[in-house]
Short mmCIF file of C-alpha atoms in Angstrom, two decimals:
data_model
loop_
_atom_site.label_atom_id
_atom_site.label_comp_id
_atom_site.label_asym_id
_atom_site.label_seq_id
_atom_site.Cartn_x
_atom_site.Cartn_y
_atom_site.Cartn_z
CA UNK A 1 -37.68 26.57 -18.33
CA UNK A 2 -39.38 29.21 -16.23
CA UNK A 3 -39.46 27.37 -12.89
CA UNK A 4 -36.17 28.14 -11.15
CA UNK A 5 -36.31 25.25 -8.69
CA UNK A 6 -37.12 22.76 -11.45
CA UNK A 7 -34.24 24.16 -13.51
CA UNK A 8 -31.87 23.77 -10.57
CA UNK A 9 -32.94 20.17 -10.05
CA UNK A 10 -32.53 19.37 -13.74
CA UNK A 11 -29.12 21.07 -13.85
CA UNK A 12 -27.97 19.15 -10.80
CA UNK A 13 -29.23 15.85 -12.16
CA UNK A 14 -27.53 16.39 -15.54
CA UNK A 15 -24.35 18.11 -14.28
CA UNK A 16 -25.06 21.39 -16.05
CA UNK A 17 -24.88 25.05 -15.13
CA UNK A 18 -27.74 27.56 -15.25
CA UNK A 19 -28.10 30.20 -17.95
CA UNK A 20 -30.45 32.71 -16.31
CA UNK A 21 -31.92 35.09 -18.85
CA UNK A 22 -33.49 38.21 -17.31
CA UNK A 23 -35.54 39.93 -19.99
CA UNK A 24 -38.41 42.25 -20.76
CA UNK A 25 -39.57 40.23 -23.74
CA UNK A 26 -42.32 42.51 -25.03
CA UNK A 27 -40.70 45.92 -24.52
CA UNK A 28 -36.88 45.63 -24.29
CA UNK A 29 -35.36 46.17 -27.75
CA UNK A 30 -31.92 44.85 -26.70
CA UNK A 31 -33.60 41.70 -25.31
CA UNK A 32 -35.44 41.23 -28.58
CA UNK A 33 -32.19 41.69 -30.46
CA UNK A 34 -30.44 39.10 -28.23
CA UNK A 35 -33.32 36.68 -28.90
CA UNK A 36 -33.14 37.23 -32.64
CA UNK A 37 -29.36 37.21 -33.08
CA UNK A 38 -28.26 34.68 -30.45
CA UNK A 39 -30.94 32.76 -28.58
CA UNK A 40 -32.71 31.62 -31.75
CA UNK A 41 -29.47 30.72 -33.52
CA UNK A 42 -28.80 26.97 -33.68
CA UNK A 43 -25.05 27.74 -33.69
CA UNK A 44 -25.55 28.91 -30.11
CA UNK A 45 -28.48 26.93 -28.73
CA UNK A 46 -27.57 23.37 -29.69
CA UNK A 47 -24.01 23.42 -28.30
CA UNK A 48 -24.92 25.56 -25.26
CA UNK A 49 -27.60 23.05 -24.25
CA UNK A 50 -24.78 20.57 -23.60
CA UNK A 51 -23.51 22.73 -20.72
CA UNK A 52 -26.46 24.83 -19.59
CA UNK A 53 -30.09 24.70 -18.55
CA UNK A 54 -31.79 27.82 -19.90
CA UNK A 55 -34.06 29.68 -17.48
CA UNK A 56 -36.30 32.46 -18.78
CA UNK A 57 -36.94 35.12 -16.14
CA UNK A 58 -39.25 37.50 -17.94
CA UNK A 59 -40.65 40.88 -16.93
CA UNK A 60 -43.09 41.66 -19.75
CA UNK A 61 -45.44 44.61 -19.63
CA UNK A 62 -48.28 42.29 -20.62
CA UNK A 63 -48.36 39.79 -17.77
CA UNK A 64 -51.46 37.95 -19.01
CA UNK A 65 -49.42 34.82 -19.75
CA UNK A 66 -47.77 34.70 -16.32
CA UNK A 67 -49.16 33.30 -13.10
CA UNK A 68 -48.89 35.30 -9.90
CA UNK A 69 -46.48 32.65 -8.59
CA UNK A 70 -44.20 33.09 -11.60
CA UNK A 71 -44.26 36.87 -11.23
CA UNK A 72 -43.32 36.57 -7.56
CA UNK A 73 -40.52 34.11 -8.33
CA UNK A 74 -39.12 36.40 -11.02
CA UNK A 75 -39.22 39.44 -8.73
CA UNK A 76 -37.42 37.47 -6.02
CA UNK A 77 -34.75 36.28 -8.49
CA UNK A 78 -34.20 39.81 -9.82
CA UNK A 79 -33.61 40.99 -6.27
CA UNK A 80 -31.46 37.98 -5.34
CA UNK A 81 -29.20 38.40 -8.39
CA UNK A 82 -29.24 42.23 -8.20
CA UNK A 83 -30.56 42.78 -11.70
CA UNK A 84 -30.32 46.43 -12.71
CA UNK A 85 -31.07 46.28 -16.43
CA UNK A 86 -32.17 44.12 -19.31
CA UNK A 87 -31.07 41.92 -20.87
CA UNK A 88 -28.91 40.38 -18.17
CA UNK A 89 -27.51 36.88 -18.39
CA UNK A 90 -26.33 35.29 -15.16
CA UNK A 91 -24.30 32.09 -15.33
CA UNK A 92 -24.64 30.04 -12.16
CA UNK A 93 -23.90 26.56 -10.92
CA UNK A 94 -26.77 24.15 -10.30
CA UNK A 95 -27.09 25.40 -6.72
CA UNK A 96 -27.75 28.90 -8.04
CA UNK A 97 -24.37 30.38 -7.09
CA UNK A 98 -23.50 32.92 -9.78
CA UNK A 99 -20.07 33.02 -11.33
CA UNK A 100 -20.52 35.45 -14.24
CA UNK A 101 -22.91 37.93 -15.75
CA UNK A 102 -23.17 39.41 -19.18
CA UNK A 103 -25.70 40.88 -21.57
CA UNK A 104 -26.15 41.56 -25.24
CA UNK A 105 -23.04 41.28 -27.41
CA UNK A 106 -22.74 41.64 -31.17
CA UNK A 107 -21.47 38.83 -33.33
CA UNK A 108 -24.22 36.22 -33.47
CA UNK A 109 -24.64 32.81 -31.92
CA UNK A 110 -21.19 31.31 -32.47
CA UNK A 111 -19.42 34.34 -30.99
CA UNK A 112 -21.80 34.41 -28.04
CA UNK A 113 -21.18 30.71 -27.40
CA UNK A 114 -17.43 31.34 -27.31
CA UNK A 115 -18.03 34.26 -24.93
CA UNK A 116 -20.05 32.25 -22.39
CA UNK A 117 -17.66 29.32 -22.58
CA UNK A 118 -14.81 31.71 -21.72
CA UNK A 119 -16.82 32.93 -18.75
CA UNK A 120 -17.49 29.35 -17.73
CA UNK A 121 -13.77 28.49 -17.72
CA UNK A 122 -13.22 31.23 -15.13
CA UNK A 123 -15.81 29.69 -12.80
CA UNK A 124 -14.70 29.44 -9.20
CA UNK A 125 -15.81 26.66 -6.85
CA UNK A 126 -19.07 27.27 -5.01
CA UNK A 127 -18.58 29.39 -1.92
CA UNK A 128 -15.65 31.37 -3.34
CA UNK A 129 -17.82 34.23 -4.59
CA UNK A 130 -20.46 36.48 -3.17
CA UNK A 131 -23.98 36.44 -4.61
CA UNK A 132 -22.86 39.24 -6.92
CA UNK A 133 -21.14 37.65 -9.89
CA UNK A 134 -18.50 39.63 -11.75
CA UNK A 135 -19.47 41.20 -15.03
CA UNK A 136 -17.75 40.65 -18.33
CA UNK A 137 -17.12 44.36 -18.75
#
């Protein structure tokens, strides 16, 4: 999904967390590598969809495919979640409260799935963290 509010509603309705993917799809080589090695790998996507709603928050150089509303939403989300580089993955509850952040990691889809599930097990109840989620570093 690209609509953050719709993703939140869906996540809440289906008792899932949010997988917020901040990317520069047409210029960021690490983002493209993450797409190729992880986000297009069925070993990651199929099982991860059981726990997460995927939200694409893209900052392409060529904005022809994005509405002004989408661009404004993405800019607001980047500021809200304090995004400093790409790719950044923020894991958040359905209310949008972040509990972890990560980025590209080697190893393919299965390893990445294990990584985000480990981050998910460390999730604290809403309200126990600031808007700045801890990193996996």
